[in-house]
mmCIF file of C-alpha atoms in Angstrom:
data_model
loop_
_atom_site.group_PDB
_atom_site.id
_atom_site.type_symbol
_atom_site.label_atom_id
_atom_site.label_comp_id
_atom_site.label_asym_id
_atom_site.label_seq_id
_atom_site.Cartn_x
_atom_site.Cartn_y
_atom_site.Cartn_z
ATOM 1 C CA GLU A 1 44.626 51.903 71.562
ATOM 2 C CA ALA A 2 47.004 49.103 70.963
ATOM 3 C CA LYS A 3 46.761 47.380 67.527
ATOM 4 C CA PRO A 4 46.288 43.580 67.342
ATOM 5 C CA THR A 5 49.400 41.771 66.327
ATOM 6 C CA THR A 6 50.030 38.311 64.964
ATOM 7 C CA ASN A 7 52.857 35.970 65.567
ATOM 8 C CA LEU A 8 52.380 34.165 62.191
ATOM 9 C CA PRO A 9 55.163 34.492 59.695
ATOM 10 C CA ARG A 10 54.469 36.618 56.593
ATOM 11 C CA THR A 11 54.310 33.486 54.318
ATOM 12 C CA ALA A 12 51.688 31.826 56.542
ATOM 13 C CA ARG A 13 49.606 34.984 56.614
ATOM 14 C CA THR A 14 49.701 35.081 52.786
ATOM 15 C CA ASN A 15 48.654 31.453 52.441
ATOM 16 C CA ASN A 16 45.867 31.969 54.918
ATOM 17 C CA ALA A 17 44.560 34.913 52.924
ATOM 18 C CA ALA A 18 44.750 32.813 49.691
ATOM 19 C CA GLU A 19 42.674 30.005 51.318
ATOM 20 C CA ARG A 20 40.035 32.510 52.469
ATOM 21 C CA CYS A 21 39.916 33.935 48.947
ATOM 22 C CA ASN A 22 39.523 30.475 47.397
ATOM 23 C CA SER A 23 36.808 29.618 49.921
ATOM 24 C CA LEU A 24 34.973 32.796 49.031
ATOM 25 C CA ILE A 25 35.200 32.100 45.319
ATOM 26 C CA SER A 26 34.045 28.488 45.860
ATOM 27 C CA ASN A 27 31.059 29.666 47.822
ATOM 28 C CA LEU A 28 30.149 32.026 44.993
ATOM 29 C CA ILE A 29 30.633 29.465 42.187
ATOM 30 C CA LEU A 30 29.122 26.427 43.894
ATOM 31 C CA PRO A 31 25.479 27.531 43.501
ATOM 32 C CA PHE A 32 26.144 28.243 39.874
ATOM 33 C CA LYS A 33 27.575 24.735 39.408
ATOM 34 C CA VAL A 34 24.570 23.159 41.083
ATOM 35 C CA THR A 35 22.184 25.243 39.016
ATOM 36 C CA LEU A 36 23.994 24.304 35.807
ATOM 37 C CA ALA A 37 24.024 20.609 36.702
ATOM 38 C CA THR A 38 20.312 20.795 37.590
ATOM 39 C CA MET A 39 19.493 22.438 34.240
ATOM 40 C CA VAL A 40 21.419 19.644 32.337
ATOM 41 C CA ILE A 41 19.687 16.891 34.327
ATOM 42 C CA ASN A 42 16.276 18.501 33.791
ATOM 43 C CA ARG A 43 16.959 18.804 30.101
ATOM 44 C CA PHE A 44 17.774 15.156 29.735
ATOM 45 C CA ALA A 45 14.857 14.181 31.954
ATOM 46 C CA SER A 46 12.487 16.211 29.821
ATOM 47 C CA LYS A 47 13.730 14.477 26.698
ATOM 48 C CA ALA A 48 13.351 11.062 28.326
ATOM 49 C CA ILE A 49 9.799 11.813 29.486
ATOM 50 C CA SER A 50 8.936 13.104 26.018
ATOM 51 C CA ALA A 51 10.282 9.906 24.472
ATOM 52 C CA LEU A 52 8.278 7.792 26.908
ATOM 53 C CA ARG A 53 5.142 9.744 26.104
ATOM 54 C CA THR A 54 5.680 9.248 22.378
ATOM 55 C CA GLN A 55 6.223 5.580 22.894
ATOM 56 C CA SER A 56 3.109 5.335 25.090
ATOM 57 C CA SER A 57 0.993 7.093 22.504
ATOM 58 C CA ARG A 58 1.972 4.470 20.000
ATOM 59 C CA GLY A 59 0.480 1.820 22.214
ATOM 60 C CA PHE A 60 1.078 -1.820 21.168
ATOM 61 C CA SER A 61 2.162 -1.040 17.655
ATOM 62 C CA SER A 62 5.840 -1.606 16.884
ATOM 63 C CA THR A 63 5.545 -0.706 13.217
ATOM 64 C CA SER A 64 4.546 2.361 11.356
ATOM 65 C CA SER A 65 0.762 2.668 11.116
ATOM 66 C CA ALA A 66 -1.259 2.985 7.957
ATOM 67 C CA GLU A 67 -4.192 5.344 7.412
ATOM 68 C CA ALA A 68 -7.327 3.258 6.916
ATOM 69 C CA LYS A 69 -10.916 3.413 8.185
ATOM 70 C CA VAL A 70 -12.579 0.087 9.047
ATOM 71 C CA ALA A 71 -16.282 -0.060 9.805
ATOM 72 C CA VAL A 72 -17.721 -3.023 11.760
ATOM 73 C CA LEU A 73 -21.457 -3.478 11.308
ATOM 74 C CA GLY A 74 -22.813 -5.597 14.180
ATOM 75 C CA ALA A 75 -20.026 -4.440 16.508
ATOM 76 C CA ALA A 76 -21.920 -5.103 19.748
ATOM 77 C CA GLY A 77 -22.549 -8.805 18.993
ATOM 78 C CA GLY A 78 -20.729 -11.975 19.903
ATOM 79 C CA ILE A 79 -18.437 -11.755 16.865
ATOM 80 C CA GLY A 80 -18.524 -7.989 16.541
ATOM 81 C CA GLN A 81 -17.016 -7.129 19.935
ATOM 82 C CA PRO A 82 -13.874 -9.307 19.785
ATOM 83 C CA LEU A 83 -13.462 -8.437 16.086
ATOM 84 C CA SER A 84 -13.603 -4.766 17.003
ATOM 85 C CA LEU A 85 -11.048 -5.281 19.752
ATOM 86 C CA LEU A 86 -8.625 -7.036 17.348
ATOM 87 C CA CYS A 87 -9.083 -4.273 14.765
ATOM 88 C CA LYS A 88 -8.392 -1.671 17.434
ATOM 89 C CA LEU A 89 -5.071 -3.373 18.139
ATOM 90 C CA SER A 90 -4.091 -3.604 14.444
ATOM 91 C CA PRO A 91 -1.457 -1.127 13.251
ATOM 92 C CA GLU A 92 -3.219 -1.211 9.861
ATOM 93 C CA VAL A 93 -6.294 0.579 11.248
ATOM 94 C CA SER A 94 -6.295 4.340 11.915
ATOM 95 C CA GLU A 95 -10.001 4.775 12.412
ATOM 96 C CA LEU A 96 -12.447 2.103 13.793
ATOM 97 C CA SER A 97 -16.055 2.835 13.340
ATOM 98 C CA CYS A 98 -18.602 0.640 15.130
ATOM 99 C CA TYR A 99 -22.311 0.255 14.368
ATOM 100 C CA ASP A 100 -25.115 -1.899 15.814
ATOM 101 C CA ILE A 101 -28.755 -1.517 16.813
ATOM 102 C CA VAL A 102 -27.880 -1.446 20.567
ATOM 103 C CA GLY A 103 -24.885 -1.004 22.806
ATOM 104 C CA THR A 104 -22.402 0.478 20.324
ATOM 105 C CA PRO A 105 -21.564 3.680 22.204
ATOM 106 C CA GLY A 106 -20.519 1.566 25.187
ATOM 107 C CA VAL A 107 -18.429 -0.750 23.067
ATOM 108 C CA ALA A 108 -16.719 2.216 21.394
ATOM 109 C CA ALA A 109 -16.086 3.999 24.719
ATOM 110 C CA ASP A 110 -14.524 0.847 26.159
ATOM 111 C CA LEU A 111 -12.293 0.307 23.084
ATOM 112 C CA SER A 112 -11.273 4.009 23.058
ATOM 113 C CA HIS A 113 -9.349 3.547 26.312
ATOM 114 C CA ILE A 114 -6.896 1.117 24.631
ATOM 115 C CA PRO A 115 -3.695 3.088 23.809
ATOM 116 C CA THR A 116 -3.305 2.385 20.124
ATOM 117 C CA HIS A 117 -2.964 4.429 16.959
ATOM 118 C CA SER A 118 -6.633 4.210 15.957
ATOM 119 C CA SER A 119 -9.499 6.410 16.977
ATOM 120 C CA THR A 120 -12.910 4.782 17.767
ATOM 121 C CA THR A 121 -16.498 5.844 17.312
ATOM 122 C CA GLY A 122 -19.758 4.020 18.002
ATOM 123 C CA SER A 123 -23.078 4.743 16.375
ATOM 124 C CA LEU A 124 -26.708 3.624 16.686
ATOM 125 C CA PRO A 125 -29.475 3.810 14.088
ATOM 126 C CA SER A 126 -31.095 7.234 13.868
ATOM 127 C CA PRO A 127 -34.582 7.478 15.384
ATOM 128 C CA VAL A 128 -37.513 7.072 13.025
ATOM 129 C CA SER A 129 -38.730 10.441 11.844
ATOM 130 C CA TRP A 130 -41.197 12.099 9.536
ATOM 131 C CA PRO A 131 -40.482 13.031 6.840
ATOM 132 C CA PRO A 132 -38.295 9.932 6.475
ATOM 133 C CA ARG A 133 -34.609 10.579 6.228
ATOM 134 C CA SER A 134 -31.470 8.431 5.805
ATOM 135 C CA ASN A 135 -29.972 6.635 8.770
ATOM 136 C CA GLY A 136 -27.576 9.181 10.159
ATOM 137 C CA GLY A 137 -25.877 6.648 12.454
ATOM 138 C CA LEU A 138 -25.115 4.302 9.635
ATOM 139 C CA GLU A 139 -24.024 7.191 7.432
ATOM 140 C CA GLU A 140 -21.580 8.386 10.133
ATOM 141 C CA THR A 141 -20.213 4.851 10.433
ATOM 142 C CA LEU A 142 -19.739 4.218 6.717
ATOM 143 C CA LYS A 143 -18.712 7.625 5.342
ATOM 144 C CA GLY A 144 -15.105 7.370 4.140
ATOM 145 C CA ALA A 145 -14.691 3.682 5.070
ATOM 146 C CA ASP A 146 -12.018 1.695 3.267
ATOM 147 C CA VAL A 147 -13.222 -1.672 4.486
ATOM 148 C CA VAL A 148 -16.616 -2.644 5.829
ATOM 149 C CA VAL A 149 -16.883 -5.889 7.811
ATOM 150 C CA ILE A 150 -20.368 -7.282 8.417
ATOM 151 C CA PRO A 151 -20.714 -9.824 11.237
ATOM 152 C CA ALA A 152 -24.296 -8.662 12.027
ATOM 153 C CA GLY A 153 -27.085 -11.154 12.410
ATOM 154 C CA VAL A 154 -28.375 -13.871 14.792
ATOM 155 C CA PRO A 155 -26.161 -16.765 15.778
ATOM 156 C CA ARG A 156 -26.863 -20.412 15.199
ATOM 157 C CA LYS A 157 -28.398 -22.554 18.002
ATOM 158 C CA PRO A 158 -28.350 -26.308 18.419
ATOM 159 C CA GLY A 159 -30.190 -28.059 15.618
ATOM 160 C CA MET A 160 -30.087 -25.022 13.340
ATOM 161 C CA THR A 161 -28.292 -25.074 10.028
ATOM 162 C CA ARG A 162 -26.910 -21.968 8.336
ATOM 163 C CA ASP A 163 -29.870 -22.170 6.042
ATOM 164 C CA ASP A 164 -32.258 -21.803 9.010
ATOM 165 C CA LEU A 165 -30.669 -18.355 9.637
ATOM 166 C CA PHE A 166 -31.491 -17.218 6.149
ATOM 167 C CA ASN A 167 -34.709 -15.297 6.565
ATOM 168 C CA THR A 168 -33.489 -13.116 9.457
ATOM 169 C CA ASN A 169 -29.893 -12.567 8.405
ATOM 170 C CA ALA A 170 -30.805 -12.054 4.729
ATOM 171 C CA SER A 171 -32.873 -9.001 5.637
ATOM 172 C CA ILE A 172 -30.148 -7.606 7.927
ATOM 173 C CA VAL A 173 -27.448 -7.945 5.267
ATOM 174 C CA LYS A 174 -29.711 -6.457 2.613
ATOM 175 C CA THR A 175 -30.363 -3.337 4.727
ATOM 176 C CA LEU A 176 -26.731 -2.842 5.679
ATOM 177 C CA VAL A 177 -25.411 -3.271 2.150
ATOM 178 C CA GLU A 178 -28.004 -0.732 0.924
ATOM 179 C CA GLY A 179 -26.307 1.711 3.344
ATOM 180 C CA CYS A 180 -22.876 0.742 1.949
ATOM 181 C CA ALA A 181 -24.144 1.506 -1.592
ATOM 182 C CA GLU A 182 -25.323 4.922 -0.521
ATOM 183 C CA PHE A 183 -22.543 6.005 1.909
ATOM 184 C CA CYS A 184 -19.348 4.148 0.840
ATOM 185 C CA PRO A 185 -19.831 2.665 -2.644
ATOM 186 C CA ASP A 186 -16.074 2.260 -3.161
ATOM 187 C CA ALA A 187 -15.376 0.421 0.054
ATOM 188 C CA MET A 188 -14.308 -3.229 0.272
ATOM 189 C CA ILE A 189 -17.276 -5.168 1.807
ATOM 190 C CA ALA A 190 -16.385 -8.292 3.715
ATOM 191 C CA VAL A 191 -19.433 -10.375 4.611
ATOM 192 C CA ILE A 192 -19.241 -12.662 7.723
ATOM 193 C CA SER A 193 -23.020 -12.959 8.338
ATOM 194 C CA ASN A 194 -24.260 -16.518 7.615
ATOM 195 C CA PRO A 195 -25.273 -18.146 5.420
ATOM 196 C CA VAL A 196 -22.340 -16.605 3.475
ATOM 197 C CA ASN A 197 -23.156 -18.730 0.368
ATOM 198 C CA SER A 198 -26.382 -16.720 0.163
ATOM 199 C CA THR A 199 -25.659 -13.407 1.901
ATOM 200 C CA VAL A 200 -22.812 -12.527 -0.527
ATOM 201 C CA PRO A 201 -25.051 -12.977 -3.574
ATOM 202 C CA ILE A 202 -27.665 -10.863 -1.767
ATOM 203 C CA ALA A 203 -25.072 -8.115 -1.291
ATOM 204 C CA ALA A 204 -24.127 -8.349 -4.987
ATOM 205 C CA GLU A 205 -27.732 -7.975 -6.156
ATOM 206 C CA VAL A 206 -28.312 -4.969 -3.837
ATOM 207 C CA LEU A 207 -25.176 -3.262 -5.165
ATOM 208 C CA LYS A 208 -26.225 -4.015 -8.766
ATOM 209 C CA LYS A 209 -29.605 -2.427 -8.181
ATOM 210 C CA ALA A 210 -27.851 0.698 -6.838
ATOM 211 C CA GLY A 211 -25.536 0.764 -9.831
ATOM 212 C CA VAL A 212 -22.321 0.493 -7.805
ATOM 213 C CA TYR A 213 -21.468 -3.196 -7.914
ATOM 214 C CA ASN A 214 -17.761 -3.939 -8.271
ATOM 215 C CA PRO A 215 -16.923 -7.678 -8.007
ATOM 216 C CA LYS A 216 -13.407 -6.737 -6.867
ATOM 217 C CA LYS A 217 -14.883 -5.058 -3.744
ATOM 218 C CA LEU A 218 -17.258 -7.768 -2.480
ATOM 219 C CA VAL A 219 -16.073 -10.847 -0.676
ATOM 220 C CA GLY A 220 -17.340 -13.560 1.707
ATOM 221 C CA VAL A 221 -14.974 -14.254 4.596
ATOM 222 C CA THR A 222 -14.096 -18.007 4.624
ATOM 223 C CA THR A 223 -10.913 -17.582 6.650
ATOM 224 C CA LEU A 224 -12.324 -19.536 9.570
ATOM 225 C CA ASP A 225 -12.435 -22.683 7.416
ATOM 226 C CA VAL A 226 -8.749 -22.251 6.704
ATOM 227 C CA CYS A 227 -8.028 -21.629 10.407
ATOM 228 C CA ARG A 228 -9.831 -24.816 11.352
ATOM 229 C CA ALA A 229 -8.155 -26.840 8.688
ATOM 230 C CA ASN A 230 -4.742 -25.496 9.683
ATOM 231 C CA THR A 231 -5.377 -26.326 13.379
ATOM 232 C CA PHE A 232 -6.748 -29.805 12.755
ATOM 233 C CA VAL A 233 -4.049 -30.940 10.393
ATOM 234 C CA ALA A 234 -1.248 -29.472 12.515
ATOM 235 C CA ASN A 235 -2.576 -31.288 15.557
ATOM 236 C CA SER A 236 -2.944 -34.571 13.761
ATOM 237 C CA GLN A 237 0.452 -34.439 12.071
ATOM 238 C CA GLY A 238 2.505 -32.886 14.876
ATOM 239 C CA LEU A 239 3.183 -29.727 12.911
ATOM 240 C CA ASP A 240 3.413 -26.095 13.967
ATOM 241 C CA PRO A 241 0.100 -24.386 12.864
ATOM 242 C CA LYS A 242 2.128 -21.352 11.790
ATOM 243 C CA ASP A 243 3.792 -23.529 9.158
ATOM 244 C CA VAL A 244 0.498 -24.823 7.737
ATOM 245 C CA ASP A 245 -1.637 -23.115 5.144
ATOM 246 C CA VAL A 246 -4.453 -25.315 3.851
ATOM 247 C CA THR A 247 -6.218 -24.299 0.706
ATOM 248 C CA VAL A 248 -9.991 -24.472 1.300
ATOM 249 C CA ILE A 249 -12.304 -24.094 -1.693
ATOM 250 C CA GLY A 250 -16.028 -24.064 -2.434
ATOM 251 C CA GLY A 251 -18.317 -22.267 -0.064
ATOM 252 C CA HIS A 252 -18.805 -21.656 3.668
ATOM 253 C CA ALA A 253 -21.366 -24.212 4.842
ATOM 254 C CA GLY A 254 -21.217 -27.922 5.479
ATOM 255 C CA ILE A 255 -20.295 -30.043 2.438
ATOM 256 C CA THR A 256 -19.639 -26.937 0.340
ATOM 257 C CA ILE A 257 -16.411 -26.527 2.394
ATOM 258 C CA LEU A 258 -13.617 -28.511 0.702
ATOM 259 C CA PRO A 259 -10.161 -28.498 2.389
ATOM 260 C CA LEU A 260 -7.379 -29.640 0.043
ATOM 261 C CA PHE A 261 -5.268 -31.587 2.515
ATOM 262 C CA SER A 262 -3.383 -33.277 -0.313
ATOM 263 C CA ARG A 263 -1.467 -30.005 -0.753
ATOM 264 C CA VAL A 264 -0.076 -29.922 2.753
ATOM 265 C CA ASP A 265 3.666 -30.713 2.515
ATOM 266 C CA GLY A 266 4.682 -33.633 4.733
ATOM 267 C CA ALA A 267 1.190 -34.600 5.785
ATOM 268 C CA LYS A 268 0.184 -38.263 5.479
ATOM 269 C CA PHE A 269 -3.305 -39.553 6.196
ATOM 270 C CA SER A 270 -4.957 -42.943 6.133
ATOM 271 C CA ASP A 271 -8.292 -42.999 4.320
ATOM 272 C CA GLU A 272 -10.138 -42.977 7.670
ATOM 273 C CA GLN A 273 -8.072 -40.085 8.978
ATOM 274 C CA LEU A 274 -8.599 -38.080 5.817
ATOM 275 C CA GLU A 275 -12.317 -38.572 5.987
ATOM 276 C CA ALA A 276 -12.517 -37.640 9.656
ATOM 277 C CA ILE A 277 -10.455 -34.437 9.327
ATOM 278 C CA THR A 278 -12.339 -33.403 6.201
ATOM 279 C CA VAL A 279 -15.731 -33.774 7.832
ATOM 280 C CA ARG A 280 -14.565 -32.109 11.043
ATOM 281 C CA THR A 281 -13.440 -29.072 9.002
ATOM 282 C CA GLN A 282 -16.728 -28.977 7.147
ATOM 283 C CA PHE A 283 -18.823 -29.191 10.350
ATOM 284 C CA GLY A 284 -16.493 -27.477 12.799
ATOM 285 C CA GLY A 285 -19.164 -24.882 13.506
ATOM 286 C CA ASP A 286 -21.524 -27.601 14.750
ATOM 287 C CA GLU A 287 -18.839 -28.727 17.133
ATOM 288 C CA VAL A 288 -18.762 -25.287 18.790
ATOM 289 C CA VAL A 289 -22.534 -24.874 18.787
ATOM 290 C CA ALA A 290 -22.943 -28.188 20.601
ATOM 291 C CA ALA A 291 -20.212 -27.397 23.112
ATOM 292 C CA LYS A 292 -21.817 -23.999 23.947
ATOM 293 C CA ALA A 293 -25.077 -25.856 24.614
ATOM 294 C CA GLY A 294 -27.387 -23.206 23.138
ATOM 295 C CA ALA A 295 -25.339 -20.250 24.283
ATOM 296 C CA GLY A 296 -24.097 -19.331 20.855
ATOM 297 C CA SER A 297 -21.953 -20.332 17.935
ATOM 298 C CA ALA A 298 -18.330 -19.761 16.909
ATOM 299 C CA THR A 299 -17.671 -16.170 17.920
ATOM 300 C CA LEU A 300 -14.107 -15.850 19.116
ATOM 301 C CA SER A 301 -12.566 -17.975 16.416
ATOM 302 C CA MET A 302 -14.699 -16.214 13.823
ATOM 303 C CA ALA A 303 -13.647 -12.847 15.114
ATOM 304 C CA TYR A 304 -10.010 -13.909 14.874
ATOM 305 C CA ALA A 305 -10.500 -15.125 11.328
ATOM 306 C CA GLY A 306 -12.338 -11.916 10.368
ATOM 307 C CA TYR A 307 -9.522 -9.831 11.782
ATOM 308 C CA LEU A 308 -6.875 -11.828 9.888
ATOM 309 C CA PHE A 309 -8.802 -11.330 6.696
ATOM 310 C CA THR A 310 -9.385 -7.611 7.212
ATOM 311 C CA GLU A 311 -5.768 -6.929 8.132
ATOM 312 C CA ASN A 312 -4.547 -8.782 5.023
ATOM 313 C CA VAL A 313 -6.874 -6.793 2.835
ATOM 314 C CA LEU A 314 -5.492 -3.556 4.355
ATOM 315 C CA LYS A 315 -1.935 -4.743 3.824
ATOM 316 C CA ALA A 316 -2.754 -5.467 0.165
ATOM 317 C CA MET A 317 -4.154 -1.956 -0.179
ATOM 318 C CA ARG A 318 -0.802 -0.662 0.966
ATOM 319 C CA GLY A 319 0.938 -2.635 -1.741
ATOM 320 C CA GLU A 320 1.910 -5.887 -0.035
ATOM 321 C CA ASP A 321 1.501 -9.168 -1.975
ATOM 322 C CA ILE A 322 -1.377 -10.993 -0.264
ATOM 323 C CA VAL A 323 -3.004 -14.254 -1.290
ATOM 324 C CA GLN A 324 -5.805 -15.618 0.815
ATOM 325 C CA CYS A 325 -8.930 -17.748 0.289
ATOM 326 C CA ALA A 326 -12.172 -15.875 -0.121
ATOM 327 C CA PHE A 327 -15.703 -16.389 -1.496
ATOM 328 C CA VAL A 328 -15.900 -14.139 -4.563
ATOM 329 C CA GLU A 329 -17.564 -13.808 -7.921
ATOM 330 C CA SER A 330 -15.683 -16.345 -10.024
ATOM 331 C CA SER A 331 -15.500 -18.147 -13.323
ATOM 332 C CA LEU A 332 -13.432 -21.066 -12.041
ATOM 333 C CA THR A 333 -16.546 -23.275 -11.972
ATOM 334 C CA ASP A 334 -20.153 -23.055 -13.140
ATOM 335 C CA ALA A 335 -21.105 -21.539 -9.812
ATOM 336 C CA SER A 336 -21.247 -17.722 -10.006
ATOM 337 C CA PHE A 337 -19.426 -17.403 -6.616
ATOM 338 C CA PHE A 338 -16.723 -19.656 -5.378
ATOM 339 C CA ALA A 339 -14.139 -19.705 -2.559
ATOM 340 C CA SER A 340 -10.547 -20.247 -3.708
ATOM 341 C CA PRO A 341 -7.105 -18.625 -3.319
ATOM 342 C CA VAL A 342 -7.336 -14.938 -4.343
ATOM 343 C CA LYS A 343 -4.601 -12.359 -4.844
ATOM 344 C CA PHE A 344 -5.580 -9.041 -3.303
ATOM 345 C CA GLY A 345 -4.167 -5.657 -4.334
ATOM 346 C CA LYS A 346 -4.737 -1.937 -3.855
ATOM 347 C CA ASP A 347 -8.216 -2.142 -5.539
ATOM 348 C CA GLY A 348 -9.454 -5.322 -3.861
ATOM 349 C CA VAL A 349 -9.550 -8.619 -5.698
ATOM 350 C CA GLU A 350 -6.691 -8.552 -8.182
ATOM 351 C CA GLU A 351 -6.552 -12.064 -9.467
ATOM 352 C CA ILE A 352 -8.373 -15.364 -8.872
ATOM 353 C CA LEU A 353 -5.714 -17.993 -8.981
ATOM 354 C CA PRO A 354 -6.113 -21.277 -10.931
ATOM 355 C CA LEU A 355 -7.754 -24.136 -9.008
ATOM 356 C CA GLY A 356 -5.219 -26.768 -9.927
ATOM 357 C CA ASP A 357 -5.785 -30.552 -10.034
ATOM 358 C CA LEU A 358 -7.912 -32.344 -7.390
ATOM 359 C CA THR A 359 -7.255 -35.830 -6.155
ATOM 360 C CA PRO A 360 -9.955 -38.487 -6.749
ATOM 361 C CA TYR A 361 -11.079 -38.116 -3.127
ATOM 362 C CA GLU A 362 -11.342 -34.328 -3.446
ATOM 363 C CA LYS A 363 -13.091 -34.632 -6.781
ATOM 364 C CA GLN A 364 -15.806 -36.759 -5.136
ATOM 365 C CA TRP A 365 -16.510 -34.037 -2.596
ATOM 366 C CA PHE A 366 -16.349 -31.404 -5.304
ATOM 367 C CA ASP A 367 -19.029 -33.122 -7.369
ATOM 368 C CA LYS A 368 -21.174 -33.537 -4.267
ATOM 369 C CA MET A 369 -20.744 -29.899 -3.250
ATOM 370 C CA MET A 370 -21.486 -28.064 -6.497
ATOM 371 C CA PRO A 371 -25.325 -28.618 -6.758
ATOM 372 C CA GLU A 372 -25.751 -27.537 -3.104
ATOM 373 C CA LEU A 373 -23.512 -24.472 -3.492
ATOM 374 C CA LYS A 374 -25.356 -23.287 -6.618
ATOM 375 C CA LYS A 375 -28.681 -23.795 -4.873
ATOM 376 C CA GLN A 376 -27.621 -21.603 -1.928
ATOM 377 C CA ILE A 377 -26.274 -18.923 -4.280
ATOM 378 C CA GLN A 378 -29.517 -18.808 -6.216
ATOM 379 C CA LYS A 379 -31.523 -18.487 -2.985
ATOM 380 C CA GLY A 380 -29.682 -15.297 -2.232
ATOM 381 C CA VAL A 381 -30.275 -13.932 -5.738
ATOM 382 C CA ASP A 382 -33.984 -14.740 -5.553
ATOM 383 C CA PHE A 383 -34.360 -13.060 -2.155
ATOM 384 C CA VAL A 384 -33.459 -9.671 -3.684
ATOM 385 C CA SER A 385 -35.335 -10.095 -6.919
ATOM 386 C CA LYS A 386 -38.643 -11.292 -5.419
#
């Protein structure tokens, strides 16, 4: 049988063989290259996905989070829900514990879907039982709390004063603070429930009876008065509210609220303007009650103020220098409790700052306020002692 022959030169046949060899090697190596490239890409993709997941788990916080438990008592109410929402968003809060007589599990479930650092729980009062036992729901909420915020109570309606709220809200605050005395005696207690001029003394007397009263750990939240004063003066003077910090002293009701507008740098008022803005700050709550036409009182602004106060307290506990106005046991005046600038620290109230000089206009309001403030404080004391 004849053998096949080729007319190609020897050099051409050699080159052709080399090309076939290279092609064979390429076909063998190419899958390896693709596999290697895929492995590299997958590795970087995995790292990117992991980084995204980590970032997502941090939610809205752009700073390192602290470890602090905040309990909100009255968390399903008009103030309690937005206050709980803001606390859930705060990087200072690692555990948010909500309590109310109705609706709290739903509020907590809703909040728990927000991707932030803090966990959320919601508790209701334990059913009445025999033999009587402690309120397990309240105990679960308060155990281990660093700060307890109390917005619980009924809101004001048109024609009502804070004093009209006394009988209902006094009993609510008394019961809740008794729980604080039993389950978290070392926690900072921040009272929002009105009338603050009376409910804070009620809380003090309850804690004294339980033998756990610490004046450094009990405050009335008057931050809303500061927020209103800052807003009103900034609007009237064409200032940025962020650059304004009005000192507000006294109490947290009507004429017991005394904003010291004379200390606002760059602000100038006529006598009529000063009177108008002072009275508006004192009775700002009435403005909201009337505008809501019986549907409630200041809830959103109060929630924001309560959140600001709470977050500042937590920052102070971490070692930051914090000064803010608060209604505390005080020796600045002959009233046993008084709102003024207070320095907060790791253990609560660290220092009550000097009051400073008042203008003649401010002194007139101060003299008018003091008898009413002392009367409201005493009413709270008498409620517990009767």
